[in-house]
Tab-separated table of C-alpha atoms in Angstrom:
chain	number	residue	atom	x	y	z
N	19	UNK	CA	115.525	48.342	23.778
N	20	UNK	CA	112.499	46.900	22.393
N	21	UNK	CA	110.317	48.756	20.114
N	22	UNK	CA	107.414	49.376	22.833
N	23	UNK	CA	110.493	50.320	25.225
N	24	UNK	CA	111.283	52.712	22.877
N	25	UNK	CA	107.962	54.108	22.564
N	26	UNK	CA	107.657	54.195	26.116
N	27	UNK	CA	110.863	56.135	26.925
N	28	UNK	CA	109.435	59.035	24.316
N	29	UNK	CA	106.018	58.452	26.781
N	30	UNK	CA	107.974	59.329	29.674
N	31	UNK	CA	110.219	62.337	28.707
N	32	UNK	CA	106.965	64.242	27.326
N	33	UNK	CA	105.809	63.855	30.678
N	34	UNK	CA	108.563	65.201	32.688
N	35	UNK	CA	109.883	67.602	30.042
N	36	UNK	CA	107.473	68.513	27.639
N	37	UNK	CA	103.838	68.378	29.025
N	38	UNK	CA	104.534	70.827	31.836
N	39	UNK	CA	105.514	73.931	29.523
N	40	UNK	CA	102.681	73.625	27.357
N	41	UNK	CA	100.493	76.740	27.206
N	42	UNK	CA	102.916	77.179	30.692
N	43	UNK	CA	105.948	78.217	29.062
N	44	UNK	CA	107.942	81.070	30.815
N	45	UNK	CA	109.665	84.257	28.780
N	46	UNK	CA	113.227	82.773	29.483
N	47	UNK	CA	112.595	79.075	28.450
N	48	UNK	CA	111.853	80.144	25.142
N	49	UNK	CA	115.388	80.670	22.839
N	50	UNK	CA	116.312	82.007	19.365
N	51	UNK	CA	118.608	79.948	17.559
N	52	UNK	CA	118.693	81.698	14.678
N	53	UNK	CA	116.628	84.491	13.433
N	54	UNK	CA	112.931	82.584	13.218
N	55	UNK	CA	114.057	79.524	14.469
N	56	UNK	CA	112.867	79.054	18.011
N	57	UNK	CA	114.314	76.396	20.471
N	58	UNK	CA	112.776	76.482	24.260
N	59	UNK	CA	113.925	73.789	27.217
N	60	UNK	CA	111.670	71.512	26.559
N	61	UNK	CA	113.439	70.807	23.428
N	62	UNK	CA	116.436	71.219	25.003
N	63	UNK	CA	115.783	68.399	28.263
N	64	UNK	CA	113.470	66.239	26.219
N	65	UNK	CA	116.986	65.466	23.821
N	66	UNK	CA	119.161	65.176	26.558
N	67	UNK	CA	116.509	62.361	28.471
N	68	UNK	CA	116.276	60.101	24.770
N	69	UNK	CA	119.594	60.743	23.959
N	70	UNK	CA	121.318	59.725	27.293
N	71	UNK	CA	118.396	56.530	27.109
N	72	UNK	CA	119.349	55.225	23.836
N	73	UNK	CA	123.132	55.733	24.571
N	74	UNK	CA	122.993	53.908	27.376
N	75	UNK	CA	121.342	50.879	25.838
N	76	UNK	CA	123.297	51.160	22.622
N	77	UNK	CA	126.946	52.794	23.378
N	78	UNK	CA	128.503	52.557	20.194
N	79	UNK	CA	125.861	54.352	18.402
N	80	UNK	CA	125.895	57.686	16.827
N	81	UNK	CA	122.570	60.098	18.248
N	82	UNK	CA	121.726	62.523	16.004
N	83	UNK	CA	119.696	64.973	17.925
N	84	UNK	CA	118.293	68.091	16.507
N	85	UNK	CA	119.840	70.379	18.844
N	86	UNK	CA	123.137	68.805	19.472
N	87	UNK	CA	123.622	69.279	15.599
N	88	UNK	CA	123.006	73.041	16.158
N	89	UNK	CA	125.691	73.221	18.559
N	90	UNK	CA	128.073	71.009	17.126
N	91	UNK	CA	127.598	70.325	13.127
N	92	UNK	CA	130.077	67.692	12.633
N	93	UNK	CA	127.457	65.382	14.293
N	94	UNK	CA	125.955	65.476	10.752
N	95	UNK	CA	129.172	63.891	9.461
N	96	UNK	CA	129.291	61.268	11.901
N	97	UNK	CA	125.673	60.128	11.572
N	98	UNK	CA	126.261	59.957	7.982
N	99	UNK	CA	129.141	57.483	8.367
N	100	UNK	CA	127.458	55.573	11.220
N	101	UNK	CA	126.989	51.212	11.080
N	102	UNK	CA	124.600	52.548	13.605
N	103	UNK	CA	122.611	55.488	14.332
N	104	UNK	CA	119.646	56.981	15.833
N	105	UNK	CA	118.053	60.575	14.949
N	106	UNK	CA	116.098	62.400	17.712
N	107	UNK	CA	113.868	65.455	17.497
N	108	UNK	CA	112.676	66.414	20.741
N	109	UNK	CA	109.655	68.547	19.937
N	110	UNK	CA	109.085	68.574	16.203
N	111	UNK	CA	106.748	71.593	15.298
N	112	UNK	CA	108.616	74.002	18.304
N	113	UNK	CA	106.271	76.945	16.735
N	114	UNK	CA	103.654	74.940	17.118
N	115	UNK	CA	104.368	74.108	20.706
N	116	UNK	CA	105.512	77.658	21.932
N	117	UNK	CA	102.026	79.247	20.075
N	118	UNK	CA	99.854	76.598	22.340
N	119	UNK	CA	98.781	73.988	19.299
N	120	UNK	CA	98.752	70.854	20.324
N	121	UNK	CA	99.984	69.942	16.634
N	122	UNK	CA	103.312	68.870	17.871
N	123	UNK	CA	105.480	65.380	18.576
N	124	UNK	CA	108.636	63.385	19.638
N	125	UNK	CA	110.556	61.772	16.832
N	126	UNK	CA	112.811	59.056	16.809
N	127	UNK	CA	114.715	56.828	14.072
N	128	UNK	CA	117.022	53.934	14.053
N	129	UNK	CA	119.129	53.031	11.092
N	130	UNK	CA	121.814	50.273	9.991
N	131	UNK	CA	124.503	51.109	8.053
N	132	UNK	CA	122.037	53.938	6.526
N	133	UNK	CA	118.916	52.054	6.233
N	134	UNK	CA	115.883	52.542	8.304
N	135	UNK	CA	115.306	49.790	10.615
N	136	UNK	CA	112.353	51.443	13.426
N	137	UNK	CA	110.711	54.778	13.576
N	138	UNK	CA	108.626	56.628	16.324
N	139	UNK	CA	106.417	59.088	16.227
N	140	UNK	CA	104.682	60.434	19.851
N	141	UNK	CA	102.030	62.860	19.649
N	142	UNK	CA	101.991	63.858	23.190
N	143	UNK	CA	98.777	66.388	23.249
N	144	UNK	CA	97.586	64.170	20.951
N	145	UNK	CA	97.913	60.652	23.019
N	146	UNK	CA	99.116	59.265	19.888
N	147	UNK	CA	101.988	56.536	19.139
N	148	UNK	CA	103.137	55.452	15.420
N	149	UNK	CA	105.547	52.822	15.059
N	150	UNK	CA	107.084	51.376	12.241
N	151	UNK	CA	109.956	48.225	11.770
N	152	UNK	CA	111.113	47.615	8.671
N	153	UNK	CA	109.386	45.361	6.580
N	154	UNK	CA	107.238	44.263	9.357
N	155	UNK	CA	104.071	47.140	8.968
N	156	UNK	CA	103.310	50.120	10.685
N	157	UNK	CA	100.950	50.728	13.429
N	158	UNK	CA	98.849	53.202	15.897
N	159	UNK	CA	98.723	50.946	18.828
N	160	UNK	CA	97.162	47.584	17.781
N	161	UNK	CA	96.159	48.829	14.377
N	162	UNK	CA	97.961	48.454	11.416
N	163	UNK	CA	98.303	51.498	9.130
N	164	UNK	CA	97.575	51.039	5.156
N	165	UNK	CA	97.401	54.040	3.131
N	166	UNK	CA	94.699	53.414	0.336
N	167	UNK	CA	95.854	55.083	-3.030
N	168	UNK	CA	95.001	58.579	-3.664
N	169	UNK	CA	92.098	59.283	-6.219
N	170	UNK	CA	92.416	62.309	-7.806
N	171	UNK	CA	91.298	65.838	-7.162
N	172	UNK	CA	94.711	65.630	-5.416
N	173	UNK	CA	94.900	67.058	-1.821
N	174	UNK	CA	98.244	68.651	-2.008
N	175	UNK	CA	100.114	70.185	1.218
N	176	UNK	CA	103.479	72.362	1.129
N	177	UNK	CA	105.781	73.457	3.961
N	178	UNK	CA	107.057	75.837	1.177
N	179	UNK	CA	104.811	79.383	1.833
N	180	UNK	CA	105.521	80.974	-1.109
N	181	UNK	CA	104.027	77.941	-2.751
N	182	UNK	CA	101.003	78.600	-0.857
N	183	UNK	CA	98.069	78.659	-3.063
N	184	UNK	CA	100.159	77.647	-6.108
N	185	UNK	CA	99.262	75.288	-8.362
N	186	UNK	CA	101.460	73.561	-10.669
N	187	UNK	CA	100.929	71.126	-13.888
N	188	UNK	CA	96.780	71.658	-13.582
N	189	UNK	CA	97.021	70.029	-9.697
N	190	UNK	CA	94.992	71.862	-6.951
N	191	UNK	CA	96.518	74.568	-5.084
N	192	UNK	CA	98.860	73.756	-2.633
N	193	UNK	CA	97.882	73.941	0.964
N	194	UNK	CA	100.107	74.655	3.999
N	195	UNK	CA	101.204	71.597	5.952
N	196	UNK	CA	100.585	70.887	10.108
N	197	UNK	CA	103.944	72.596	10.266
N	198	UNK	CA	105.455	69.854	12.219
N	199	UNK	CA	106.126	66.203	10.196
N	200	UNK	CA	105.676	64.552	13.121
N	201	UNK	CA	101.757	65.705	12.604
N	202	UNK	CA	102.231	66.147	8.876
N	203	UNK	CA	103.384	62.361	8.055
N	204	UNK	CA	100.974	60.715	10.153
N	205	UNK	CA	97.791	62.744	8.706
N	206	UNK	CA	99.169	61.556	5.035
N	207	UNK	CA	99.333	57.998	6.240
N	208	UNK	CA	95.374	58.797	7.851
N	209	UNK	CA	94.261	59.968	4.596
N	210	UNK	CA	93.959	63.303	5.409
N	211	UNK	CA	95.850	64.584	2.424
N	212	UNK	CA	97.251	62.969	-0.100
N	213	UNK	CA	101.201	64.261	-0.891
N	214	UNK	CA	103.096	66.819	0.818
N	215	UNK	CA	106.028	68.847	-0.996
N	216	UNK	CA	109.022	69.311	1.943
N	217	UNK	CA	111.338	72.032	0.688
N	218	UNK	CA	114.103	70.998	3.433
N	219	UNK	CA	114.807	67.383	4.378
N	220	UNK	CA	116.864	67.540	7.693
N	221	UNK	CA	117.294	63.491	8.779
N	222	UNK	CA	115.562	64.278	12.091
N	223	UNK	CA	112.519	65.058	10.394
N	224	UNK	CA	112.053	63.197	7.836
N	225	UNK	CA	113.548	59.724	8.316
N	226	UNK	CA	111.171	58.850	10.887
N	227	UNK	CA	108.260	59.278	8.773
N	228	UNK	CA	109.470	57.944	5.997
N	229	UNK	CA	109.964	54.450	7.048
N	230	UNK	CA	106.262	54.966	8.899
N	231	UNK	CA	104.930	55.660	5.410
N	232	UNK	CA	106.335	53.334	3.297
N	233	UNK	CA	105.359	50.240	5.572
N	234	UNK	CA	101.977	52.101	5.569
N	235	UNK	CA	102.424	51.628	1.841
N	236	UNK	CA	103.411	55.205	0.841
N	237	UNK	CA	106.149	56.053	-1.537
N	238	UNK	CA	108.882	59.125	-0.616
N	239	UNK	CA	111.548	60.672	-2.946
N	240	UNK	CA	113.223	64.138	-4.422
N	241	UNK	CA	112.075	65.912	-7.037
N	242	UNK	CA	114.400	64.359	-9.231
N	243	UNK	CA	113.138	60.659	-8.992
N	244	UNK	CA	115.450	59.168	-6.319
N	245	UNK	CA	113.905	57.108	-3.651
N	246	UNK	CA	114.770	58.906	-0.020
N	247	UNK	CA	117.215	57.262	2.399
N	248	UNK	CA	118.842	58.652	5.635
N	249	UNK	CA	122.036	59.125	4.073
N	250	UNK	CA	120.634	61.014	1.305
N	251	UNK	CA	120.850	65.230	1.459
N	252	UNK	CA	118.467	66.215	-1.454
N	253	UNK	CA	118.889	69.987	-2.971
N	254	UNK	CA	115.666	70.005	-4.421
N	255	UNK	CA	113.526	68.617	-1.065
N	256	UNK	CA	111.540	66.278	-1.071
N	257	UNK	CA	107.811	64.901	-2.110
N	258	UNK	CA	105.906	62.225	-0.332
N	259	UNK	CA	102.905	60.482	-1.068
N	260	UNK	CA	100.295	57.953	-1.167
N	261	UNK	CA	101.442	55.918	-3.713
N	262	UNK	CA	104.069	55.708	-6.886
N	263	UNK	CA	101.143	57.086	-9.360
N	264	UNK	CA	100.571	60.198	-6.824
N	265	UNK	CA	104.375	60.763	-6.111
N	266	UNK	CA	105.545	60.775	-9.522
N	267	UNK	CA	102.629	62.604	-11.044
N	268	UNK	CA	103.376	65.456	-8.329
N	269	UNK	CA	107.183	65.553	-8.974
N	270	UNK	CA	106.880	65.966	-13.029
N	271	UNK	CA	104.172	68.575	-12.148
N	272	UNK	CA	106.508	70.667	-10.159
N	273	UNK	CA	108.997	73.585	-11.356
């Protein structure tokens, strides 16, 4: 499949699967994974759709979809050890969706023997398509997406609440993210905050993005100083921003 195809396909499955629950979803399409952690069929048929699409088109790949991992975790293992692999997250900011924001979107990654090759991002309240292949740019639609460096007072976001308000090593206080980084990487890319500290880095959310912001001309890593990559399970989460100057002077700052 192409890289419009692709784009398309995530198009079509918010229409027939997403679209018509939101602000309409009923009392029984709405599940509790775990305690907090909310899952509802939209999630559930929008996975099964891209999944089934891409493994038709690519058999031999390994799909990583959000909730496929939840229900059987040695998918993890075999994405990890994949020539070829694909992540999917059907409705990235679920909360989001299932509180009636329109902050939410439909992620999808493609990797080679654990590098990112193409990335999509499909904002579906939103009307909103980010693409990225590597080394060839990223884009919304026809325009390409350069992220200008960040000039400081730093706009700092966290998906970490109890670092809510916190500021560390003289930066300003930390501000809660979209809560969804399929809203959260694009609105770095736009300028509309300059790094974001992840305390979680599950492949379905972040690998996506990643690639998206680094052809934008972003930078992405742990804590620690090591560059992110699908394969890659950091303890300590992980920090993105505008450029190298922003992302390491973020990382030292932090405890």
């Amino acid at each position: 499949m192409d890289t419009d195809a692709v784009l398309q396909l995530l198009r079509d499955v918010s229409e027939v699967a997403i679209n018509p629950r939101f602000r309409a979803l009923a009392e029984d399409e709405v599940h509790e994974k775990n305690p907090g952690d909310l899952v509802t069929d939209a999630d559930r048929e929008a996975e099964k759709l891209i999944t089934a699409a891409l493994l038709g088109a690519y058999p031999d790949a390994v799909v990583l979809g959000e909730e496929a991992h939840s229900a059987d975790a040695g998918l993890m293992d075999r994405y990890l050890a994949a020539e070829h692999a694909f992540t999917v997250d059907p409705v990235d900011g679920t909360k989001n969706f299932v509180h009636g924001s329109r902050d939410h979107a439909v992620m999808v990654s493609e990797t080679v023997r654990g590098q990112t090759v193409r990335a999509w991002i499909w904002q579906p309240q939103h009307e909103l398509g980010y693409v990225a292949e590597r080394g060839a740019g990223a884009w919304c639609g026809s325009r390409r997406l350069r992220r200008e460096a960040a000039v400081a007072p730093l706009d700092g976001r966290t998906s970490r609440r109890a670092w809510i308000g916190a500021s560390f090593g003289g930066l300003p206080a930390l501000r809660l993210t979209w809560v969804s980084c399929g809203i959260d990487y694009p609105k770095l890319v736009e300028g509309e905050a300059d790094y974001i500290v992840y305390h979680r880095a599950a492949p379905w959310d972040h690998v996506p993005g990643t690639l998206i912001l680094r052809e934008a001309g972003g930078v992405s890593g742990t804590p620690d100083g090591v560059a992110y990559q699908p394969r890659l399970r950091p303890a300590r989460g992980l920090v993105i921003a505008a450029d190298a100057a922003t992302y390491d002077t973020v990382r030292v700052a932090l405890p």
